[in-house]
């Protein structure tokens, strides 16, 4: 039997690293479509699926040099693991990213599409650009290295909870960890200037979004959540009926806010597409 040969147009090889449990597992619906998009762009695709933390690093480092492009799908953690593998293996292979995590901070700060088919098209056909990463001791990071209040949430928030609630899972996990917040005495030397004080939180980053816009949204949401708890405790003592009405109202407000946010995002995406402003989202390897 004669073996079939791949189409001549497929002259490049792509390594697709998939985190199947990232975010709300949305990537599972699109794997065939994503592979087809890369095939249509001229790539022979090899797919590797992660099953535990650190495997994206191992795949990138161990297999990356044999490919013309590495593309990872998942959240910010999966992206950081893949970058770590590229650096550890000293690989000069372009890296593409299809964001499908719970918060997608990197994608938000870089203006990348979070629509999976669109992001796949941009990754397969986009032009590489340079991107700076940071180094913290022996580790590298793609956009942030932080300490203090809530910096542990990316590691402690349950994956199943993130799959169900998305970004809200971090907020709930943060509320239960309020007692852990304590100031840390830190001394920093930056460009010849010394900063020494007690800090609740600190971060070195090149992103406008941390843990789902931590700086702009987390603190107000946390304060609102604390006030809501006090409100419910007081109202339960006075009137269970009013407490029930309050809970239903909060739930309806949350649903409507989500609907409005989704519609705004869709409108913005259409406006950007009509204006021809959707840019390539392929991110380069490490220089």
XYZ file of C-alpha atoms in Angstrom:
287
model
C 0.000 0.000 0.000
C 1.342 3.399 -0.967
C 1.579 5.842 1.890
C -0.150 9.121 1.351
C 2.130 12.145 1.308
C 1.105 15.477 2.833
C 0.184 18.314 0.491
C 3.186 20.147 -0.854
C 1.900 23.389 0.646
C 2.577 22.055 4.163
C 6.255 22.920 4.275
C 6.489 24.055 7.914
C 5.998 22.282 11.227
C 4.051 23.596 14.224
C 4.037 22.264 17.783
C 0.651 22.877 19.409
C 0.739 22.648 23.231
C -2.765 22.419 24.709
C -3.828 22.867 28.319
C -7.237 21.130 28.196
C -8.477 22.306 31.614
C -7.578 25.991 31.359
C -10.327 28.545 31.841
C -13.697 26.944 31.234
C -12.228 24.200 28.997
C -13.332 26.183 25.942
C -10.378 24.958 23.858
C -11.842 21.426 23.799
C -14.607 22.643 21.485
C -12.161 24.095 18.976
C -9.207 21.686 18.712
C -10.127 20.307 15.237
C -10.819 23.832 13.946
C -7.548 25.188 15.373
C -5.529 22.350 13.798
C -7.263 22.930 10.460
C -6.450 26.642 10.602
C -2.751 25.858 11.030
C -2.888 23.258 8.257
C -4.458 25.780 5.895
C -1.610 28.156 6.745
C 0.920 25.546 5.592
C 1.816 23.789 8.851
C 2.070 20.127 9.695
C 0.769 20.094 13.260
C 1.947 18.011 16.186
C -0.319 18.261 19.227
C 0.822 17.744 22.818
C -1.731 17.839 25.655
C -0.624 18.726 29.181
C -1.805 16.685 32.154
C 0.070 18.359 35.008
C 1.909 21.541 35.925
C 5.294 21.903 34.236
C 4.585 19.776 31.180
C 4.286 22.752 28.837
C 7.859 23.670 29.848
C 9.050 20.122 29.200
C 7.355 19.946 25.790
C 8.729 23.293 24.635
C 12.252 22.568 25.837
C 12.450 18.963 24.686
C 10.651 19.185 21.351
C 10.730 22.832 20.309
C 13.943 22.846 18.294
C 12.406 20.539 15.680
C 9.625 22.990 14.798
C 9.210 26.242 12.891
C 6.547 27.521 15.304
C 5.390 26.688 18.828
C 1.844 27.612 19.786
C 0.398 27.185 23.270
C -3.251 27.350 24.252
C -4.301 28.073 27.823
C -4.029 30.826 30.363
C -1.202 33.025 31.568
C 0.335 30.104 33.469
C 0.524 27.915 30.374
C 2.105 30.766 28.427
C 4.681 31.333 31.144
C 5.535 27.629 31.287
C 6.065 27.548 27.522
C 8.284 30.628 27.610
C 10.274 29.017 30.431
C 10.856 25.996 28.204
C 12.060 28.162 25.331
C 14.513 29.983 27.580
C 15.740 26.806 29.304
C 16.394 25.180 25.940
C 17.952 28.358 24.482
C 15.563 28.076 21.534
C 15.042 30.749 18.910
C 11.656 29.447 17.769
C 8.719 31.864 17.313
C 6.005 31.452 19.931
C 2.301 31.941 19.245
C -0.400 32.085 21.884
C -4.113 31.301 21.842
C -5.547 32.725 25.101
C -8.297 30.693 26.742
C -7.664 31.020 30.474
C -9.701 32.466 33.333
C -8.349 36.036 33.154
C -6.010 36.231 30.125
C -4.031 39.166 31.504
C -1.298 38.865 28.887
C -3.796 38.860 26.033
C -5.640 41.876 27.459
C -2.469 43.892 27.900
C -1.211 43.039 24.402
C -4.528 43.503 22.616
C -4.771 39.861 21.539
C -8.100 38.362 20.584
C -9.691 36.008 23.119
C -11.938 34.535 20.437
C -10.244 31.170 19.869
C -10.682 30.815 16.064
C -9.646 34.444 15.521
C -6.615 34.028 17.781
C -5.671 30.841 15.912
C -5.822 32.640 12.566
C -3.647 35.437 13.921
C -1.194 32.944 15.418
C -0.898 30.898 12.229
C -0.584 33.802 9.794
C 0.712 36.696 11.903
C 4.174 38.221 11.798
C 6.500 37.739 14.817
C 7.267 40.713 17.038
C 9.761 41.028 19.884
C 8.577 40.902 23.491
C 10.580 41.437 26.679
C 10.422 38.950 29.540
C 11.712 39.214 33.097
C 14.016 37.069 35.198
C 13.546 36.443 38.911
C 16.501 34.455 40.213
C 16.589 31.286 38.141
C 13.013 31.735 36.940
C 11.618 33.790 34.073
C 8.220 35.452 33.913
C 6.202 36.674 30.989
C 4.528 39.721 32.532
C 4.585 39.898 36.351
C 6.526 38.854 39.462
C 4.643 39.807 42.626
C 4.701 39.452 46.388
C 2.278 40.172 49.201
C -1.503 40.391 49.223
C -3.267 37.907 46.941
C -0.101 37.108 44.958
C -0.688 33.433 45.776
C -4.145 33.242 44.202
C -2.896 32.010 40.828
C -1.539 28.928 42.576
C -4.149 28.311 45.276
C -7.458 28.951 43.494
C -9.077 25.630 42.627
C -9.031 24.841 38.906
C -12.548 23.378 38.965
C -13.827 26.578 40.576
C -12.099 28.648 37.876
C -13.681 26.463 35.195
C -17.144 27.238 36.575
C -16.832 30.854 37.752
C -13.931 32.232 35.730
C -12.396 35.404 37.190
C -14.913 35.422 40.056
C -13.175 32.353 41.500
C -10.127 34.487 42.313
C -12.288 37.018 44.154
C -13.957 34.366 46.297
C -10.618 32.754 47.058
C -9.204 36.149 47.977
C -12.016 36.869 50.443
C -11.262 33.767 52.491
C -7.565 34.697 52.558
C -8.020 38.167 54.058
C -6.447 37.012 57.334
C -3.230 36.130 55.490
C -2.525 39.712 54.447
C 0.416 41.082 56.413
C 2.968 43.758 55.552
C 6.395 42.658 54.376
C 9.518 44.701 55.011
C 11.198 45.123 51.636
C 14.256 46.996 50.437
C 14.512 47.619 46.696
C 17.294 49.179 44.680
C 16.098 50.387 41.289
C 18.321 52.374 38.941
C 20.364 53.673 41.870
C 17.341 54.628 44.000
C 16.582 52.747 47.220
C 13.032 52.032 48.375
C 12.600 50.552 51.843
C 9.318 50.226 53.697
C 6.562 47.842 54.820
C 4.518 46.817 51.796
C 1.246 44.919 51.544
C 1.767 44.248 47.849
C 4.436 44.742 45.236
C 4.907 43.732 41.618
C 7.390 44.055 38.787
C 5.424 43.887 35.570
C 5.129 45.015 31.977
C 1.369 44.571 31.799
C -1.666 46.779 32.266
C -3.590 43.868 33.811
C -2.651 41.717 36.804
C -4.902 38.873 37.963
C -7.757 40.292 35.898
C -7.001 43.996 36.397
C -6.160 43.572 40.077
C -5.234 47.197 40.621
C -8.351 48.682 39.059
C -11.052 46.165 39.968
C -10.053 43.711 42.655
C -9.839 46.121 45.575
C -13.291 47.706 44.933
C -14.859 44.281 44.370
C -13.278 42.938 47.537
C -14.537 45.905 49.539
C -18.016 45.450 48.068
C -17.932 41.765 48.961
C -16.971 42.509 52.581
C -19.757 45.076 52.854
C -22.197 42.564 51.359
C -21.286 40.014 54.056
C -21.889 42.570 56.809
C -25.163 43.572 55.156
C -26.413 39.986 55.004
C -25.453 39.268 58.616
C -27.316 42.337 59.825
C -30.336 41.743 57.630
C -30.622 38.075 58.572
C -31.009 39.152 62.175
C -33.702 41.668 61.280
C -35.587 40.182 58.346
C -34.862 36.935 56.397
C -37.250 38.103 53.652
C -35.301 41.309 53.044
C -32.083 39.282 53.029
C -33.515 37.018 50.326
C -34.558 40.034 48.265
C -31.057 41.482 48.620
C -29.404 38.239 47.475
C -31.702 37.943 44.438
C -30.996 41.583 43.520
C -27.247 41.062 43.715
C -27.496 37.952 41.564
C -29.548 39.765 38.918
C -27.068 42.665 38.900
C -24.179 40.234 38.388
C -25.958 38.523 35.483
C -26.859 41.809 33.800
C -23.317 43.123 34.235
C -21.978 39.985 32.545
C -24.450 40.318 29.656
C -23.645 44.006 29.149
C -19.899 43.313 29.319
C -20.199 40.540 26.706
C -22.219 42.752 24.369
C -19.718 45.602 24.726
C -16.871 43.220 23.952
C -18.658 41.901 20.864
C -19.427 45.428 19.651
C -15.810 46.487 20.169
C -14.568 43.421 18.293
C -16.857 44.196 15.354
C -15.780 47.848 15.323
C -12.118 46.873 15.363
C -12.633 44.386 12.559
C -14.539 46.929 10.456
C -11.793 49.481 11.018
C -9.136 47.000 9.986
C -7.349 47.377 13.323
C -6.997 43.692 14.256
C -3.257 43.158 14.263
C -1.166 40.009 14.163
C -0.935 38.310 17.524
C 2.008 35.999 16.990
C 4.577 36.588 19.692
C 8.223 35.949 19.036
C 10.540 33.631 20.884
C 13.268 34.975 23.140
C 15.955 37.173 21.662
